[in-house]
Coordinates of N, CA, C and O in Angstrom, one line a residue:
M93 N -117.2 29.2 -228.3 CA -118.2 28.9 -227.7 C -118.3 27.4 -228.5 O -118.3 27.4 -229.6
A94 N -118.9 26.2 -227.8 CA -118.7 25.1 -228.4 C -120.3 24.8 -228.9 O -121.1 25.5 -228.4
T95 N -120.2 23.7 -229.6 CA -121.4 23.4 -230.3 C -121.7 22.0 -229.8 O -120.6 21.1 -229.4
H96 N -122.7 21.5 -230.0 CA -123.5 20.6 -229.6 C -124.0 19.7 -230.6 O -124.9 20.2 -231.2
A97 N -124.4 18.3 -230.6 CA -124.9 17.4 -231.8 C -126.0 17.3 -230.6 O -126.4 16.8 -229.6
G98 N -127.3 17.7 -231.8 CA -128.7 17.0 -230.7 C -129.2 15.7 -230.5 O -129.7 15.7 -229.6
H99 N -128.4 14.8 -231.6 CA -129.1 13.7 -231.4 C -128.7 12.7 -230.0 O -129.1 11.9 -229.5
T100 N -127.8 13.5 -229.1 CA -128.1 12.9 -227.7 C -128.9 13.6 -226.3 O -128.6 13.6 -225.3
G101 N -129.7 14.4 -227.4 CA -130.8 15.1 -226.5 C -131.3 14.2 -225.8 O -131.7 12.7 -226.0
S102 N -132.6 14.9 -224.6 CA -133.4 14.0 -224.3 C -134.1 15.0 -222.9 O -134.2 15.9 -223.4
I103 N -135.5 14.2 -222.9 CA -136.2 15.4 -222.5 C -136.9 13.9 -220.9 O -137.3 12.8 -221.4
K104 N -136.8 14.8 -220.2 CA -137.6 13.7 -218.7 C -138.9 14.3 -218.5 O -138.8 15.6 -218.5
A105 N -139.6 13.7 -217.7 CA -140.9 14.3 -217.2 C -141.5 13.4 -215.7 O -141.2 12.4 -215.3
V106 N -142.1 14.5 -215.0 CA -142.9 14.0 -213.9 C -144.1 14.6 -214.0 O -144.4 15.5 -214.2
T107 N -145.4 13.6 -214.2 CA -146.8 13.8 -214.2 C -147.4 13.6 -212.6 O -147.8 12.7 -212.6
S108 N -147.4 15.1 -212.2 CA -147.9 15.0 -211.2 C -148.6 16.5 -211.2 O -147.9 17.4 -211.6
T109 N -149.4 17.3 -210.2 CA -150.2 18.2 -210.1 C -148.8 19.4 -209.7 O -148.9 20.4 -209.8
D110 N -148.0 18.7 -208.8 CA -146.9 20.0 -208.4 C -145.6 19.5 -208.5 O -144.6 19.9 -208.5
G111 N -145.3 18.5 -209.7 CA -144.2 18.1 -210.1 C -143.3 17.5 -209.4 O -142.1 17.2 -209.5
S112 N -143.7 17.0 -208.0 CA -143.0 16.3 -207.5 C -142.6 15.2 -208.0 O -143.7 14.4 -208.7
G113 N -142.1 14.0 -207.4 CA -141.5 12.7 -207.8 C -140.3 13.0 -208.5 O -139.4 13.6 -208.7
T114 N -139.8 11.5 -209.1 CA -138.4 11.0 -209.8 C -138.8 11.6 -211.3 O -139.7 11.0 -211.7
P115 N -138.3 12.2 -212.0 CA -138.3 12.2 -213.2 C -137.8 11.3 -214.4 O -137.1 10.6 -214.2
V116 N -138.5 10.6 -215.7 CA -137.9 9.9 -215.9 C -138.0 10.2 -217.5 O -138.8 11.4 -217.9
A117 N -137.3 9.4 -218.3 CA -137.1 9.7 -219.7 C -138.1 9.6 -220.2 O -138.7 8.3 -220.3
V118 N -138.5 10.5 -221.7 CA -139.4 10.2 -222.2 C -139.0 8.9 -223.6 O -138.1 9.7 -224.2
A119 N -139.8 8.2 -223.8 CA -139.2 7.2 -224.6 C -139.4 7.4 -226.1 O -140.4 8.3 -226.4
E120 N -138.5 7.6 -227.1 CA -138.8 7.5 -228.9 C -139.0 8.9 -228.9 O -139.8 9.3 -229.9
V121 N -138.2 10.0 -228.4 CA -138.3 11.6 -228.7 C -137.8 11.5 -230.0 O -136.5 10.9 -230.2
K122 N -138.0 12.4 -231.1 CA -137.6 12.5 -232.4 C -137.2 13.7 -231.9 O -135.8 13.9 -232.7
D123 N -137.7 14.7 -231.4 CA -137.1 15.9 -231.4 C -138.2 16.8 -230.6 O -139.2 16.5 -230.0
W124 N -137.6 18.2 -229.8 CA -138.2 18.7 -229.0 C -137.6 20.1 -229.3 O -136.5 20.3 -229.6
S125 N -138.7 21.1 -229.2 CA -137.9 22.5 -228.8 C -138.4 23.1 -227.8 O -139.3 22.9 -227.0
L126 N -138.1 24.4 -227.8 CA -138.4 25.5 -226.6 C -138.1 26.5 -226.8 O -137.7 27.0 -227.7
E127 N -139.3 27.1 -226.8 CA -139.6 28.6 -227.0 C -139.7 29.5 -226.0 O -140.7 29.3 -225.1
T128 N -138.9 30.8 -225.5 CA -139.0 31.8 -224.3 C -139.5 32.9 -225.2 O -138.9 33.1 -225.9
T129 N -140.3 33.8 -224.1 CA -141.1 34.8 -225.0 C -141.1 36.0 -224.1 O -141.4 35.8 -222.7
A130 N -140.9 37.5 -224.6 CA -140.8 38.5 -223.8 C -142.1 38.8 -224.1 O -142.4 39.8 -225.4
N131 N -143.0 38.8 -223.3 CA -144.4 39.8 -223.3 C -144.1 41.5 -223.1 O -143.9 41.6 -222.3
L132 N -144.7 42.0 -224.3 CA -144.4 43.5 -224.3 C -145.6 44.2 -224.2 O -147.0 43.7 -224.8
A133 N -145.6 45.6 -223.9 CA -146.9 46.3 -223.7 C -146.2 47.7 -224.3 O -144.9 48.3 -224.3
D134 N -147.2 48.0 -225.2 CA -146.7 49.5 -225.7 C -147.1 50.4 -224.8 O -148.0 50.6 -224.3
D135 N -146.1 51.5 -224.6 CA -146.1 52.5 -223.6 C -145.9 54.0 -224.4 O -145.4 54.8 -224.0
T136 N -146.2 54.1 -226.1 CA -146.1 54.7 -227.1 C -146.9 56.1 -226.4 O -148.1 55.7 -226.5
V137 N -146.6 57.2 -226.6 CA -147.7 58.5 -226.2 C -147.6 59.1 -227.2 O -146.6 59.5 -227.8
L138 N -148.6 60.3 -227.2 CA -148.2 61.3 -228.1 C -147.3 62.3 -227.6 O -146.3 62.5 -226.9
G139 N -146.9 62.8 -229.0 CA -145.4 63.3 -228.9 C -144.6 62.5 -229.3 O -143.2 62.7 -229.8
D140 N -144.5 61.0 -229.1 CA -143.5 60.2 -229.3 C -143.2 59.9 -230.9 O -144.4 60.1 -231.3
A141 N -141.8 59.9 -231.3 CA -141.7 60.0 -232.7 C -141.3 58.1 -233.0 O -141.6 58.1 -234.2
W142 N -141.3 57.6 -231.9 CA -141.1 56.4 -232.4 C -141.9 55.5 -231.1 O -142.1 56.1 -230.2
T143 N -142.3 54.0 -231.4 CA -142.8 53.6 -230.8 C -141.8 52.6 -229.5 O -140.9 52.7 -229.9
S144 N -142.3 52.6 -228.4 CA -141.4 52.3 -227.4 C -142.4 51.2 -226.8 O -143.7 50.9 -226.5
Q145 N -141.9 50.1 -226.1 CA -142.3 49.1 -225.3 C -141.8 48.9 -223.9 O -140.5 49.3 -223.6
K146 N -142.7 48.2 -223.0 CA -141.9 47.6 -221.9 C -142.2 46.1 -221.3 O -143.4 45.7 -221.9
L147 N -141.3 45.8 -221.1 CA -141.1 44.2 -220.8 C -142.4 44.2 -219.7 O -142.5 45.0 -218.9
T148 N -143.6 43.2 -219.6 CA -144.8 42.7 -219.0 C -143.9 41.9 -218.0 O -144.0 41.5 -216.9
T149 N -144.3 40.4 -218.8 CA -144.1 38.9 -218.2 C -143.4 38.2 -219.4 O -143.1 39.0 -220.4
K150 N -142.5 37.4 -219.0 CA -141.9 36.0 -219.5 C -143.2 35.1 -219.7 O -143.7 34.7 -218.8
S151 N -142.8 34.4 -220.6 CA -143.3 32.7 -220.5 C -142.6 31.8 -221.6 O -141.4 32.4 -221.9
W152 N -143.4 30.6 -221.7 CA -142.4 29.5 -222.2 C -143.3 28.3 -222.6 O -144.5 28.6 -221.8
S153 N -142.8 27.9 -223.7 CA -143.5 26.6 -224.0 C -142.6 25.6 -225.1 O -141.8 26.0 -225.4
T154 N -143.2 24.3 -224.7 CA -142.2 23.4 -225.3 C -142.7 22.3 -226.3 O -144.3 22.5 -225.7
T155 N -142.4 21.8 -227.3 CA -143.2 20.8 -228.0 C -142.3 19.6 -228.3 O -141.1 19.9 -228.3
L156 N -142.7 18.4 -228.1 CA -141.9 17.5 -228.3 C -142.6 16.1 -229.2 O -144.2 16.2 -229.3
N157 N -141.9 15.8 -230.2 CA -142.4 14.8 -231.0 C -141.7 13.6 -231.3 O -140.6 13.6 -231.0
C158 N -142.8 12.7 -230.8 CA -142.3 11.4 -230.6 C -142.6 10.3 -231.4 O -144.0 10.5 -232.1
I159 N -141.9 9.1 -232.0 CA -142.6 7.6 -232.2 C -143.5 7.2 -230.9 O -143.2 7.1 -229.9
W160 N -144.8 7.2 -231.3 CA -145.7 6.9 -230.4 C -145.5 5.3 -230.0 O -145.3 4.5 -230.1
S161 N -145.4 5.8 -228.5 CA -145.4 3.8 -228.1 C -146.2 4.1 -226.6 O -146.4 4.4 -225.7
D162 N -147.4 2.8 -227.2 CA -148.0 2.8 -225.8 C -147.8 2.2 -224.9 O -148.2 1.6 -223.6
D163 N -146.0 1.4 -224.9 CA -145.5 1.1 -223.7 C -144.9 1.8 -222.4 O -144.3 2.0 -222.0
D164 N -145.0 3.4 -223.1 CA -144.2 4.0 -222.8 C -145.0 4.8 -221.5 O -146.0 5.5 -221.9
A165 N -144.8 4.6 -220.2 CA -145.9 5.4 -219.2 C -145.1 6.8 -219.3 O -146.7 7.2 -219.4
A166 N -144.6 7.6 -219.7 CA -144.3 9.1 -219.7 C -145.1 9.5 -220.8 O -145.6 10.7 -220.6
Q167 N -145.0 8.8 -221.8 CA -146.0 9.1 -223.2 C -147.3 9.3 -222.8 O -148.6 9.9 -222.8
D168 N -147.7 8.0 -222.2 CA -149.5 7.9 -222.0 C -149.8 8.9 -220.6 O -150.7 9.5 -220.6
D169 N -148.8 9.4 -220.1 CA -149.2 10.3 -218.5 C -149.3 12.2 -219.6 O -150.1 12.8 -218.7
F170 N -149.0 11.9 -220.6 CA -149.3 13.4 -221.5 C -150.5 13.6 -221.8 O -151.0 12.9 -223.1
V171 N -151.5 14.1 -221.1 CA -152.6 14.2 -221.3 C -153.2 15.7 -221.2 O -153.0 16.5 -220.5
E172 N -154.1 15.9 -222.2 CA -154.5 17.4 -222.6 C -155.1 18.2 -221.5 O -156.1 17.0 -221.0
G173 N -154.7 19.3 -220.8 CA -155.1 19.4 -219.4 C -154.3 18.7 -218.3 O -154.3 19.5 -217.4
G174 N -153.2 17.9 -218.4 CA -152.8 17.8 -217.3 C -151.7 18.6 -216.8 O -151.3 19.3 -217.5
T175 N -150.7 18.5 -215.7 CA -149.5 19.2 -215.5 C -148.6 18.5 -215.3 O -148.5 17.1 -215.0
V176 N -147.4 18.5 -215.9 CA -146.2 17.8 -216.1 C -144.9 18.5 -215.7 O -144.5 19.9 -215.8
Q177 N -143.9 18.3 -214.9 CA -142.5 18.7 -214.7 C -141.8 18.4 -216.0 O -141.5 16.9 -215.4
V178 N -141.3 18.9 -216.8 CA -140.1 18.8 -217.5 C -138.5 19.2 -217.6 O -138.6 20.3 -217.0
E179 N -137.9 18.4 -218.1 CA -136.3 18.5 -217.9 C -136.3 18.1 -219.2 O -135.9 17.3 -219.7
L180 N -135.5 19.4 -219.9 CA -135.4 19.6 -221.5 C -133.3 19.7 -221.3 O -133.1 20.6 -221.0
Y181 N -133.4 18.0 -221.8 CA -131.2 18.2 -222.3 C -131.0 18.3 -223.6 O -131.6 17.5 -224.4
P182 N -130.6 19.3 -223.8 CA -130.1 19.4 -225.2 C -129.0 18.7 -226.1 O -128.8 18.5 -226.9
Y183 N -128.1 18.3 -224.8 CA -126.9 17.3 -225.6 C -126.5 16.4 -224.7 O -125.5 16.2 -224.4
G184 N -127.7 15.5 -224.0 CA -127.6 14.5 -223.0 C -127.3 14.9 -221.3 O -127.5 16.2 -221.4
I185 N -127.5 14.1 -221.0 CA -127.2 13.8 -219.5 C -126.0 13.5 -219.0 O -125.6 12.5 -218.5
T186 N -125.1 14.2 -218.8 CA -123.7 13.9 -218.3 C -123.6 15.4 -217.4 O -124.0 16.1 -217.5
S187 N -122.3 14.9 -216.8 CA -121.8 16.0 -215.3 C -121.4 17.2 -216.7 O -121.1 17.3 -217.4
A188 N -122.3 18.3 -215.9 CA -122.2 19.6 -215.9 C -123.2 19.9 -217.3 O -123.2 21.4 -217.6
S189 N -123.7 19.0 -217.9 CA -124.5 19.3 -219.0 C -125.6 20.4 -218.6 O -126.3 20.5 -217.7
V190 N -125.9 21.2 -219.4 CA -127.1 22.4 -219.3 C -128.4 21.6 -219.8 O -128.5 21.0 -220.0
Y191 N -129.2 21.9 -218.6 CA -130.7 21.3 -218.9 C -131.6 22.8 -218.5 O -131.1 23.5 -217.7
W192 N -132.8 22.9 -218.8 CA -134.1 23.6 -218.1 C -135.1 22.7 -217.9 O -135.4 21.6 -218.2
K193 N -135.7 23.6 -216.8 CA -136.4 22.7 -216.0 C -138.0 23.2 -215.7 O -137.5 24.9 -215.3
G194 N -139.0 22.9 -215.7 CA -140.4 24.1 -215.1 C -141.5 23.3 -215.5 O -141.5 22.1 -216.0
L195 N -142.7 23.3 -214.9 CA -143.9 23.0 -214.3 C -145.0 23.7 -216.0 O -144.8 24.6 -216.1
A196 N -145.5 22.5 -216.2 CA -146.2 22.9 -217.6 C -147.8 22.5 -217.6 O -147.8 21.1 -217.3
I197 N -148.3 22.8 -218.3 CA -149.6 22.2 -218.4 C -149.5 21.5 -219.9 O -149.0 22.1 -221.0
V198 N -150.2 20.7 -220.1 CA -150.3 20.0 -221.8 C -151.7 20.6 -222.6 O -152.5 20.1 -222.0
A199 N -151.0 21.1 -223.5 CA -152.0 22.0 -223.9 C -152.7 21.7 -224.8 O -153.9 21.6 -225.3
S200 N -152.4 20.6 -225.8 CA -152.5 19.4 -226.8 C -151.7 18.2 -226.7 O -150.6 18.3 -226.5
V201 N -152.6 17.3 -227.5 CA -152.2 16.2 -227.8 C -152.7 15.8 -229.1 O -153.9 15.9 -229.7
S202 N -151.0 15.4 -230.0 CA -151.9 14.7 -231.0 C -151.3 13.4 -231.8 O -149.7 13.3 -231.2
K203 N -151.7 12.9 -232.8 CA -151.6 11.5 -233.3 C -151.3 11.3 -234.5 O -152.6 12.0 -235.1
S204 N -150.3 11.2 -235.4 CA -150.9 10.7 -236.6 C -150.0 9.6 -237.2 O -149.2 9.0 -237.0
A205 N -150.8 9.1 -238.6 CA -150.2 7.7 -239.2 C -150.4 7.9 -240.3 O -151.1 8.6 -241.1
A206 N -149.4 7.7 -241.2 CA -149.2 7.3 -242.4 C -148.6 6.1 -242.8 O -148.3 4.9 -242.4
A207 N -149.3 5.9 -244.2 CA -148.9 4.2 -244.6 C -147.5 3.7 -244.9 O -147.0 2.9 -244.7
D208 N -146.8 5.1 -245.1 CA -145.3 4.9 -245.1 C -144.2 5.5 -243.9 O -143.1 5.7 -244.3
G209 N -144.7 5.0 -242.8 CA -144.3 5.5 -241.5 C -144.5 4.9 -240.4 O -145.6 3.9 -240.6
L210 N -144.0 5.5 -239.6 CA -144.5 4.8 -237.9 C -145.9 6.2 -237.5 O -145.7 7.1 -237.8
V211 N -146.5 5.5 -236.6 CA -147.3 6.3 -236.0 C -146.7 7.6 -234.8 O -145.7 7.1 -234.1
E212 N -146.6 8.5 -234.9 CA -146.5 9.5 -233.9 C -147.1 10.1 -233.3 O -148.6 10.4 -233.5
A213 N -146.6 11.0 -232.1 CA -147.4 11.9 -231.0 C -146.5 13.1 -230.8 O -145.6 12.9 -231.3
S214 N -147.6 14.0 -231.0 CA -146.8 15.8 -230.7 C -147.6 15.8 -229.4 O -148.9 16.0 -229.4
F215 N -146.4 16.6 -228.5 CA -147.3 17.0 -227.4 C -147.0 18.6 -226.9 O -145.4 18.6 -227.6
N216 N -147.7 19.3 -227.1 CA -147.6 20.9 -226.9 C -147.4 21.3 -225.3 O -148.7 20.8 -224.8
L217 N -147.0 21.8 -224.8 CA -146.7 22.2 -223.4 C -146.6 24.0 -223.6 O -145.9 24.2 -223.6
T218 N -147.6 24.4 -222.1 CA -147.1 25.7 -221.9 C -146.8 26.1 -220.8 O -147.3 25.5 -219.6
G219 N -146.0 26.7 -220.2 CA -145.2 26.8 -218.9 C -146.2 27.4 -217.8 O -146.9 28.5 -218.3
I220 N -146.0 26.5 -216.7 CA -146.6 27.2 -215.5 C -145.1 27.9 -215.0 O -144.8 27.4 -214.1
G221 N -145.6 29.5 -215.0 CA -144.3 29.9 -214.0 C -143.0 30.0 -214.8 O -143.0 29.6 -215.8
A222 N -141.7 30.0 -213.7 CA -140.7 30.3 -214.5 C -139.9 29.0 -215.0 O -140.4 27.7 -214.4
L223 N -139.1 29.1 -216.0 CA -138.3 27.9 -216.7 C -136.8 28.0 -215.6 O -136.4 29.2 -216.1
T224 N -136.5 27.0 -215.4 CA -135.0 27.6 -214.7 C -133.9 26.6 -215.5 O -134.3 25.5 -215.6
P225 N -133.1 27.3 -215.5 CA -131.6 26.3 -216.1 C -130.7 25.5 -215.3 O -131.0 26.7 -214.1
D226 N -130.2 24.8 -215.5 CA -129.5 24.1 -214.5 C -128.4 23.4 -215.2 O -128.8 23.6 -215.9
A227 N -127.9 22.7 -214.2 CA -126.6 22.2 -214.9 C -126.3 20.6 -214.1 O -126.7 20.4 -212.7
V228 N -126.4 19.2 -215.0 CA -126.4 18.1 -214.1 C -125.2 17.9 -213.3 O -124.1 18.8 -213.7
A229 N -125.4 17.5 -212.2 CA -124.4 17.5 -211.2 C -123.3 16.4 -211.5 O -123.7 15.5 -212.1

């Protein structure tokens, strides 16, 4: 199995209520993370010696951390409560590279500043529907 350096990763976004439009790269991204979750329901009954679970639904969320840029339209469009189509590229945007895409709600936005650093922004997104794996054509 191949390994990949994360420094070539990227994230693109389209900020519209339906995800239509041309995705643009988000500037100054330091890192991003993706979490997928299987939501389970306990179906243990009397007489069972062990607990058991059933899959109910799946969900996903992503967080991106950036050096804040007020010149970046993509960062400016991440507004809490807004909807965004995201494309997450773990190791660059080259032919046959794997990426994931999905529609999400911007759950929270935070910004921080320190005397010995740059102003940073963090965007937390919660998926709406499926997260789809794909490959760059």
